[in-house]
XYZ file of C-alpha atoms in Angstrom:
190
model
C 121.705 177.486 166.972
C 119.609 180.117 168.984
C 119.743 181.937 165.503
C 116.190 182.709 163.476
C 114.669 180.412 161.811
C 114.715 181.776 158.150
C 110.985 182.399 156.153
C 110.553 182.155 152.969
C 108.018 183.427 150.536
C 106.431 182.066 147.210
C 103.532 183.304 145.279
C 101.087 181.160 147.662
C 102.995 179.173 150.108
C 104.882 180.604 153.023
C 107.780 177.912 153.926
C 108.419 177.910 157.771
C 109.276 176.417 161.215
C 107.392 173.297 161.758
C 106.411 173.455 165.638
C 104.440 170.762 167.788
C 101.659 173.604 166.981
C 101.706 171.171 163.404
C 101.905 168.176 165.193
C 97.958 166.561 163.148
C 98.415 168.550 160.817
C 101.445 166.962 159.660
C 99.742 163.485 160.869
C 97.069 163.333 158.132
C 99.980 163.554 155.599
C 102.601 161.292 157.654
C 99.749 159.038 157.914
C 99.184 158.186 154.050
C 101.378 155.883 152.508
C 100.810 156.560 149.069
C 103.190 160.352 150.629
C 106.002 158.132 153.099
C 106.751 155.387 150.884
C 109.209 157.514 148.275
C 110.021 158.517 152.142
C 111.417 155.215 153.274
C 108.945 155.450 156.258
C 106.441 153.398 157.081
C 102.761 155.815 158.070
C 103.452 157.246 160.941
C 100.203 156.554 163.898
C 100.351 158.575 166.331
C 101.144 162.236 167.101
C 104.036 161.196 169.232
C 105.877 159.504 166.231
C 105.364 163.726 164.312
C 107.475 165.230 167.575
C 109.751 162.647 166.696
C 109.989 163.934 163.197
C 110.111 167.102 164.782
C 112.758 166.895 166.797
C 114.784 165.767 164.049
C 114.211 168.771 162.497
C 115.215 171.358 165.054
C 118.111 168.787 165.842
C 119.197 169.271 162.431
C 118.810 173.075 162.406
C 121.107 172.905 165.843
C 123.399 171.403 164.534
C 123.821 173.474 161.039
C 123.865 169.806 158.976
C 119.874 170.428 157.738
C 117.035 172.268 157.168
C 113.023 171.626 157.349
C 110.976 173.919 156.325
C 106.737 174.040 156.948
C 104.934 173.925 153.128
C 102.586 176.207 154.316
C 99.068 177.865 151.721
C 99.577 181.880 152.720
C 95.640 181.521 152.861
C 95.425 178.857 155.935
C 98.227 179.046 157.728
C 97.418 174.666 157.373
C 101.452 172.424 157.610
C 100.812 170.261 154.746
C 103.939 169.298 153.566
C 108.338 169.941 153.889
C 111.147 170.328 151.895
C 114.094 171.564 153.399
C 118.416 170.051 153.308
C 119.704 166.876 155.034
C 123.174 165.342 155.342
C 124.542 168.648 154.510
C 128.278 169.169 154.253
C 130.410 172.549 154.579
C 133.146 171.406 153.846
C 131.647 169.920 150.513
C 129.396 172.928 149.841
C 126.805 170.337 149.436
C 123.515 168.612 150.797
C 120.534 166.626 149.604
C 117.089 168.064 149.335
C 113.364 165.826 150.068
C 109.868 166.766 150.164
C 106.441 165.075 151.115
C 103.294 166.824 149.867
C 100.104 165.872 151.394
C 98.348 163.877 148.441
C 95.410 165.680 148.406
C 98.202 169.093 146.751
C 99.713 166.488 144.779
C 99.396 167.531 140.988
C 98.825 172.028 141.803
C 102.861 172.774 141.262
C 102.872 173.183 144.774
C 105.846 170.491 145.402
C 108.118 172.776 142.007
C 106.937 176.415 143.775
C 107.917 174.253 147.045
C 111.436 173.395 145.997
C 112.691 175.747 143.804
C 112.379 178.301 146.591
C 115.269 176.160 148.980
C 116.695 174.930 146.019
C 117.637 179.208 145.713
C 118.190 179.284 149.570
C 119.946 177.126 149.758
C 123.017 178.329 147.382
C 122.328 182.648 148.105
C 122.161 182.249 151.624
C 124.699 178.603 152.501
C 127.013 179.034 149.600
C 126.303 174.973 147.734
C 127.693 174.700 144.489
C 126.012 170.592 144.823
C 122.703 169.619 145.472
C 121.562 166.284 145.166
C 118.269 164.504 146.061
C 117.754 160.573 145.684
C 114.701 158.396 144.751
C 113.479 155.850 144.337
C 113.332 154.294 140.478
C 109.965 154.154 140.679
C 108.486 157.733 142.080
C 107.858 158.770 138.772
C 106.525 161.873 140.148
C 109.507 162.991 142.074
C 111.930 162.168 138.746
C 110.319 165.046 136.522
C 110.123 167.002 139.441
C 112.887 167.772 140.710
C 114.903 167.581 136.524
C 111.361 170.037 136.255
C 113.895 172.097 137.815
C 117.666 170.830 135.870
C 118.462 168.015 138.158
C 120.419 165.544 135.946
C 120.880 161.743 136.907
C 124.017 160.758 137.415
C 123.752 156.584 138.023
C 121.940 154.351 140.545
C 123.017 153.713 143.668
C 122.636 150.511 144.010
C 120.585 148.419 147.524
C 121.772 152.033 148.943
C 119.390 152.098 151.610
C 117.606 149.650 153.624
C 114.412 150.819 154.369
C 110.473 149.117 156.463
C 113.271 146.282 156.090
C 114.524 146.185 152.318
C 116.948 147.493 150.464
C 116.236 149.701 148.277
C 118.045 151.416 144.704
C 117.740 154.874 144.545
C 118.840 157.381 141.343
C 122.006 160.017 142.505
C 120.652 163.551 140.862
C 122.398 166.775 141.373
C 122.093 169.761 140.119
C 125.524 172.433 140.664
C 125.937 175.785 140.672
C 126.418 176.123 136.787
C 123.299 174.661 136.385
C 122.034 176.934 138.746
C 122.979 179.672 137.222
C 122.140 178.694 133.437
C 118.573 177.767 134.438
C 118.086 181.874 135.837
C 119.401 183.474 133.539
C 117.984 181.139 130.245
C 114.509 181.887 132.405
C 115.055 185.919 133.070
C 116.754 186.762 130.419
C 118.160 191.177 130.084
């Protein structure tokens, strides 16, 4: 697919396609165990591993099963995280959202700003009806983040993934279009 990769601009951020030139910036946060543990990954050790991640981003985009934007601050252009969709099922109008952010930027509202923009993009451009987020029970910050966006916890998926040599339970959170429409109306009354 040779369609142009969409760019999303928010108040502080530019969400854009990542390239091999971003690999060193990405290695800075993907090598941090606190950043990658909730993703079910071991810390990255080499730029080659980051290139593999970038190739995966490209493959899900080309296949139409997802899209992953690099999160950059408008004033620097440096990639400090990523956010996007995976496991997109067009037939069912749903996708899973995922994200990670360099620890240096935690607690500044950046993940919230990026997630909000990505979810809105999904509803507007992919006609999604449902966006899911799978979150480890111990990851309270991520649970608070999606709840702030209006996601509802639907249940616990026991031993849902096998990562880093163990089975992980994951909470299933979801936001359906009706919930988003309600939130947007509530936050922007006429």
